[in-house]
mmCIF file of C-alpha atoms in Angstrom:
data_model
loop_
_atom_site.group_PDB
_atom_site.id
_atom_site.type_symbol
_atom_site.label_atom_id
_atom_site.label_comp_id
_atom_site.label_asym_id
_atom_site.label_seq_id
_atom_site.Cartn_x
_atom_site.Cartn_y
_atom_site.Cartn_z
ATOM 1 C CA GLY A 1 -3.648 -14.805 11.490
ATOM 2 C CA GLU A 2 -4.935 -11.775 9.911
ATOM 3 C CA ASP A 3 -7.472 -11.916 6.872
ATOM 4 C CA VAL A 4 -8.813 -9.217 5.065
ATOM 5 C CA GLU A 5 -11.344 -9.669 2.420
ATOM 6 C CA GLN A 6 -13.026 -7.505 -0.351
ATOM 7 C CA SER A 7 -15.390 -8.150 -3.302
ATOM 8 C CA LEU A 8 -13.533 -8.099 -6.466
ATOM 9 C CA PHE A 9 -15.528 -5.629 -8.697
ATOM 10 C CA LEU A 10 -17.872 -3.094 -8.407
ATOM 11 C CA SER A 11 -19.642 -1.094 -11.233
ATOM 12 C CA VAL A 12 -21.759 1.956 -10.975
ATOM 13 C CA ARG A 13 -22.966 4.898 -13.135
ATOM 14 C CA GLU A 14 -21.366 8.531 -12.995
ATOM 15 C CA GLY A 15 -23.150 10.428 -10.302
ATOM 16 C CA ASP A 16 -24.432 7.430 -8.138
ATOM 17 C CA SER A 17 -22.894 6.608 -4.806
ATOM 18 C CA SER A 18 -20.252 3.723 -4.467
ATOM 19 C CA VAL A 19 -20.046 1.519 -1.577
ATOM 20 C CA ILE A 20 -16.889 -0.774 -1.278
ATOM 21 C CA ASN A 21 -16.926 -3.191 1.511
ATOM 22 C CA CYS A 22 -14.175 -4.965 3.568
ATOM 23 C CA THR A 23 -14.316 -7.607 6.501
ATOM 24 C CA TYR A 24 -11.342 -8.458 8.458
ATOM 25 C CA THR A 25 -11.130 -11.105 11.213
ATOM 26 C CA ASP A 26 -8.459 -9.849 13.751
ATOM 27 C CA SER A 27 -10.204 -8.044 16.650
ATOM 28 C CA SER A 28 -6.829 -6.468 17.504
ATOM 29 C CA SER A 29 -6.993 -4.207 14.606
ATOM 30 C CA THR A 30 -6.091 -0.515 15.694
ATOM 31 C CA TYR A 31 -6.301 1.461 12.369
ATOM 32 C CA LEU A 32 -7.969 0.558 9.193
ATOM 33 C CA TYR A 33 -7.119 2.402 5.816
ATOM 34 C CA TRP A 34 -8.595 2.948 2.429
ATOM 35 C CA TYR A 35 -5.938 3.383 -0.550
ATOM 36 C CA LYS A 36 -6.617 4.008 -3.996
ATOM 37 C CA GLN A 37 -4.545 2.699 -6.973
ATOM 38 C CA GLU A 38 -4.894 3.948 -10.418
ATOM 39 C CA PRO A 39 -3.497 2.061 -13.216
ATOM 40 C CA GLY A 40 0.135 2.185 -13.438
ATOM 41 C CA ALA A 41 0.372 4.165 -10.215
ATOM 42 C CA GLY A 42 1.294 3.583 -6.651
ATOM 43 C CA LEU A 43 -1.011 3.479 -3.632
ATOM 44 C CA GLN A 44 -2.788 6.810 -2.664
ATOM 45 C CA LEU A 45 -3.929 7.071 1.009
ATOM 46 C CA LEU A 46 -7.605 8.255 0.880
ATOM 47 C CA THR A 47 -8.493 8.030 4.488
ATOM 48 C CA TYR A 48 -8.140 6.086 7.780
ATOM 49 C CA ILE A 49 -10.192 5.280 10.910
ATOM 50 C CA PHE A 50 -9.274 4.364 14.359
ATOM 51 C CA SER A 51 -11.046 1.262 15.478
ATOM 52 C CA ASN A 52 -12.797 3.100 18.433
ATOM 53 C CA MET A 53 -14.716 5.143 16.058
ATOM 54 C CA ASP A 54 -17.550 4.143 13.874
ATOM 55 C CA MET A 55 -17.840 6.832 11.110
ATOM 56 C CA LYS A 56 -15.534 9.360 9.498
ATOM 57 C CA GLN A 57 -16.394 11.624 6.654
ATOM 58 C CA ASP A 58 -14.139 13.591 4.357
ATOM 59 C CA GLN A 59 -15.754 15.500 1.581
ATOM 60 C CA ARG A 60 -17.210 12.873 -0.826
ATOM 61 C CA LEU A 61 -15.782 9.931 1.399
ATOM 62 C CA THR A 62 -17.523 8.269 4.147
ATOM 63 C CA VAL A 63 -16.088 5.596 6.249
ATOM 64 C CA LEU A 64 -18.298 3.332 8.261
ATOM 65 C CA LEU A 65 -16.760 0.634 10.765
ATOM 66 C CA ASN A 66 -18.817 -1.737 12.478
ATOM 67 C CA LYS A 67 -16.264 -3.249 15.023
ATOM 68 C CA LYS A 68 -18.669 -5.744 16.225
ATOM 69 C CA ASP A 69 -19.022 -7.400 12.903
ATOM 70 C CA LYS A 70 -15.376 -6.601 11.728
ATOM 71 C CA HIS A 71 -16.802 -4.617 8.733
ATOM 72 C CA LEU A 72 -15.511 -1.594 7.115
ATOM 73 C CA SER A 73 -17.040 0.381 4.088
ATOM 74 C CA LEU A 74 -16.081 3.160 1.936
ATOM 75 C CA ARG A 75 -18.882 5.145 0.401
ATOM 76 C CA ILE A 76 -17.961 7.571 -2.259
ATOM 77 C CA ALA A 77 -20.863 10.242 -3.080
ATOM 78 C CA ASP A 78 -21.485 11.357 -6.584
ATOM 79 C CA THR A 79 -18.954 8.978 -8.125
ATOM 80 C CA GLN A 80 -17.009 10.450 -11.055
ATOM 81 C CA THR A 81 -15.125 8.701 -14.004
ATOM 82 C CA GLY A 82 -11.856 9.631 -12.347
ATOM 83 C CA ASP A 83 -12.784 7.564 -9.155
ATOM 84 C CA SER A 84 -12.385 4.437 -11.488
ATOM 85 C CA ALA A 85 -9.493 2.551 -9.713
ATOM 86 C CA ILE A 86 -8.682 -0.246 -7.470
ATOM 87 C CA TYR A 87 -9.388 0.398 -3.905
ATOM 88 C CA PHE A 88 -7.357 -1.525 -1.082
ATOM 89 C CA CYS A 89 -8.578 -1.595 2.564
ATOM 90 C CA ALA A 90 -5.700 -2.299 5.015
ATOM 91 C CA GLU A 91 -5.604 -2.864 8.595
ATOM 92 C CA ARG A 92 -2.987 -2.503 11.247
ATOM 93 C CA ASN A 93 -2.941 -4.583 14.377
ATOM 94 C CA LEU A 94 -0.616 -5.474 17.194
ATOM 95 C CA ASN A 95 -0.521 -9.201 16.329
ATOM 96 C CA ALA A 96 1.173 -8.465 12.969
ATOM 97 C CA GLY A 97 3.811 -6.045 14.526
ATOM 98 C CA ASN A 98 1.805 -3.226 13.469
ATOM 99 C CA MET A 99 2.381 -3.977 9.795
ATOM 100 C CA LEU A 100 -0.216 -3.503 7.060
ATOM 101 C CA THR A 101 -2.492 -6.212 6.110
ATOM 102 C CA PHE A 102 -4.205 -5.670 2.579
ATOM 103 C CA GLY A 103 -7.322 -6.827 1.280
ATOM 104 C CA GLY A 104 -7.306 -8.235 -2.283
ATOM 105 C CA GLY A 105 -8.678 -4.891 -3.686
ATOM 106 C CA THR A 106 -12.013 -3.972 -5.226
ATOM 107 C CA ARG A 107 -11.977 -2.656 -8.967
ATOM 108 C CA LEU A 108 -14.340 0.075 -9.268
ATOM 109 C CA MET A 109 -15.709 0.938 -12.641
ATOM 110 C CA VAL A 110 -17.616 4.130 -13.127
ATOM 111 C CA LYS A 111 -19.735 4.332 -16.218
ATOM 112 C CA PRO A 112 -20.522 7.569 -17.843
ATOM 113 C CA ASP B 1 1.481 14.116 -6.609
ATOM 114 C CA THR B 2 3.327 11.586 -4.458
ATOM 115 C CA GLU B 3 5.796 12.828 -1.845
ATOM 116 C CA VAL B 4 7.656 9.561 -2.089
ATOM 117 C CA THR B 5 9.701 9.441 -5.161
ATOM 118 C CA GLN B 6 10.751 6.393 -6.954
ATOM 119 C CA THR B 7 13.298 5.886 -9.817
ATOM 120 C CA PRO B 8 13.248 4.563 -12.417
ATOM 121 C CA LYS B 9 9.563 4.164 -13.265
ATOM 122 C CA HIS B 10 10.129 1.325 -15.566
ATOM 123 C CA LEU B 11 13.163 -1.017 -15.765
ATOM 124 C CA VAL B 12 13.759 -3.924 -18.198
ATOM 125 C CA MET B 13 16.735 -6.153 -17.366
ATOM 126 C CA GLY B 14 18.188 -9.484 -18.085
ATOM 127 C CA MET B 15 18.597 -12.274 -15.629
ATOM 128 C CA THR B 16 22.355 -11.686 -15.378
ATOM 129 C CA ASN B 17 22.166 -7.879 -15.021
ATOM 130 C CA LYS B 18 22.784 -5.779 -11.693
ATOM 131 C CA LYS B 19 20.473 -2.890 -11.279
ATOM 132 C CA SER B 20 19.214 -0.688 -8.441
ATOM 133 C CA LEU B 21 15.722 0.786 -7.515
ATOM 134 C CA LYS B 22 15.662 4.087 -5.682
ATOM 135 C CA CYS B 23 13.382 5.690 -3.436
ATOM 136 C CA GLU B 24 13.528 9.204 -1.689
ATOM 137 C CA GLN B 25 11.435 10.985 0.719
ATOM 138 C CA HIS B 26 11.854 14.317 2.262
ATOM 139 C CA MET B 27 9.200 14.288 4.850
ATOM 140 C CA GLY B 28 11.454 13.511 7.728
ATOM 141 C CA HIS B 29 10.012 9.960 8.073
ATOM 142 C CA ARG B 30 12.172 7.376 9.815
ATOM 143 C CA ALA B 31 10.503 4.226 8.562
ATOM 144 C CA MET B 32 10.913 2.940 4.912
ATOM 145 C CA TYR B 33 9.408 -0.047 3.330
ATOM 146 C CA TRP B 34 9.895 -2.001 0.160
ATOM 147 C CA TYR B 35 6.744 -3.916 -1.183
ATOM 148 C CA LYS B 36 6.208 -6.154 -4.316
ATOM 149 C CA GLN B 37 3.013 -6.181 -5.997
ATOM 150 C CA LYS B 38 2.056 -8.682 -8.859
ATOM 151 C CA ALA B 39 -0.817 -7.657 -11.256
ATOM 152 C CA LYS B 40 -4.162 -7.661 -9.670
ATOM 153 C CA LYS B 41 -2.842 -8.319 -6.197
ATOM 154 C CA PRO B 42 -2.169 -6.402 -3.108
ATOM 155 C CA PRO B 43 1.234 -5.146 -2.174
ATOM 156 C CA GLU B 44 3.239 -7.757 -0.316
ATOM 157 C CA LEU B 45 5.912 -6.452 2.254
ATOM 158 C CA MET B 46 9.468 -7.339 1.554
ATOM 159 C CA PHE B 47 11.456 -4.945 3.888
ATOM 160 C CA VAL B 48 11.365 -2.588 6.515
ATOM 161 C CA TYR B 49 13.950 0.046 7.557
ATOM 162 C CA SER B 50 13.718 1.886 10.986
ATOM 163 C CA TYR B 51 16.152 4.719 11.705
ATOM 164 C CA GLU B 52 18.231 3.389 8.788
ATOM 165 C CA LYS B 53 18.549 -0.087 10.269
ATOM 166 C CA LEU B 54 16.869 -3.073 8.588
ATOM 167 C CA SER B 55 14.185 -4.155 10.907
ATOM 168 C CA ILE B 56 12.148 -6.616 9.173
ATOM 169 C CA ASN B 57 13.131 -9.047 6.240
ATOM 170 C CA GLU B 58 10.240 -11.043 5.083
ATOM 171 C CA SER B 59 12.287 -14.051 3.869
ATOM 172 C CA VAL B 60 13.042 -12.236 0.592
ATOM 173 C CA PRO B 61 15.660 -14.281 -1.678
ATOM 174 C CA SER B 62 19.196 -12.736 -1.329
ATOM 175 C CA ARG B 63 18.977 -11.664 -5.095
ATOM 176 C CA PHE B 64 17.164 -8.648 -3.521
ATOM 177 C CA SER B 65 19.499 -6.398 -1.380
ATOM 178 C CA PRO B 66 18.117 -3.384 0.304
ATOM 179 C CA GLU B 67 20.192 -0.683 1.412
ATOM 180 C CA CYS B 68 19.390 2.751 3.517
ATOM 181 C CA PRO B 69 22.491 5.126 2.857
ATOM 182 C CA ASN B 70 20.592 8.019 4.907
ATOM 183 C CA SER B 71 17.217 8.811 6.433
ATOM 184 C CA SER B 72 15.846 9.979 3.101
ATOM 185 C CA LEU B 73 16.927 7.400 0.592
ATOM 186 C CA LEU B 74 16.219 3.726 0.245
ATOM 187 C CA ASN B 75 17.656 1.548 -2.421
ATOM 188 C CA LEU B 76 16.941 -1.991 -3.574
ATOM 189 C CA HIS B 77 19.854 -3.646 -5.335
ATOM 190 C CA LEU B 78 18.963 -6.458 -7.920
ATOM 191 C CA HIS B 79 21.118 -9.267 -9.097
ATOM 192 C CA ALA B 80 20.433 -12.389 -10.974
ATOM 193 C CA LEU B 81 16.711 -11.965 -10.747
ATOM 194 C CA GLN B 82 14.147 -14.581 -12.317
ATOM 195 C CA PRO B 83 11.150 -14.057 -14.641
ATOM 196 C CA GLU B 84 8.872 -14.402 -11.648
ATOM 197 C CA ASP B 85 10.482 -11.311 -10.015
ATOM 198 C CA SER B 86 8.841 -9.090 -12.691
ATOM 199 C CA ALA B 87 6.461 -6.832 -10.719
ATOM 200 C CA LEU B 88 5.761 -3.397 -9.444
ATOM 201 C CA TYR B 89 8.050 -2.492 -6.705
ATOM 202 C CA LEU B 90 6.528 0.057 -4.444
ATOM 203 C CA CYS B 91 8.406 2.080 -1.723
ATOM 204 C CA ALA B 92 6.662 3.645 1.411
ATOM 205 C CA SER B 93 7.526 5.685 4.201
ATOM 206 C CA SER B 94 5.864 6.503 7.753
ATOM 207 C CA PRO B 95 7.126 8.896 10.520
ATOM 208 C CA GLN B 96 8.026 5.887 12.656
ATOM 209 C CA GLU B 97 7.873 2.058 12.348
ATOM 210 C CA GLY B 98 5.099 0.263 14.274
ATOM 211 C CA TYR B 99 2.912 3.297 15.273
ATOM 212 C CA SER B 100 -0.546 2.587 13.926
ATOM 213 C CA ASN B 101 -1.661 6.025 13.883
ATOM 214 C CA GLN B 102 0.942 7.155 11.253
ATOM 215 C CA PRO B 103 -0.008 5.834 7.908
ATOM 216 C CA GLN B 104 2.315 4.666 5.219
ATOM 217 C CA HIS B 105 2.745 7.006 2.051
ATOM 218 C CA PHE B 106 3.597 5.137 -1.083
ATOM 219 C CA GLY B 107 5.453 6.111 -4.090
ATOM 220 C CA ASP B 108 4.412 5.472 -7.733
ATOM 221 C CA GLY B 109 6.568 2.292 -7.989
ATOM 222 C CA THR B 110 8.976 1.072 -10.325
ATOM 223 C CA ARG B 111 7.672 -1.525 -12.978
ATOM 224 C CA LEU B 112 10.332 -4.186 -13.421
ATOM 225 C CA SER B 113 10.445 -6.587 -16.145
ATOM 226 C CA ILE B 114 12.954 -9.534 -16.169
ATOM 227 C CA LEU B 115 13.741 -10.852 -19.694
#
């Protein structure tokens, strides 16, 4: 079955770059997503990448995909205190009826 | 701001009450989803509606009853819930079900507490 894993916690200083990592097991993944969840809120779609791409950049966000190693990362440049949240990676693959499989989430804490 | 609107934002109910959660989107999406999220956990899929018809029920207990009155609205009717049903209930929508290049957009959720 599908399995998506993330580290639980990341702490960075304001202005530094943050890198949040995600690994998945199913090679049938088609699209991979990053969602942000602030306290008391729903999931905000940040960005997504098609599995035949290896990089996507959107302003301060850079997504890197290593399909061989089944490794996905989200880099946030110039991290701000407002970036403090839980970040979920999610994959969509044919073996799961194209439904989303979420990782456990990484809590990012940004210190001033 | 989210384009998927959920009401109410908070709900406290007793185990014998009947209540409903509501979700609305006006993006023309034809797939709508209910998720349950416990604290510090990822969302878990409950139901999927595609073109107003129930297409996926992830073995959810019958005390949760979904309804899709039209393409913009999704309800979740609650009856005789248990304390372990306390959670954040998230609604999401996407243009169509099962098309992987169409991401799901989430509402802010209803935080449900069962006394």
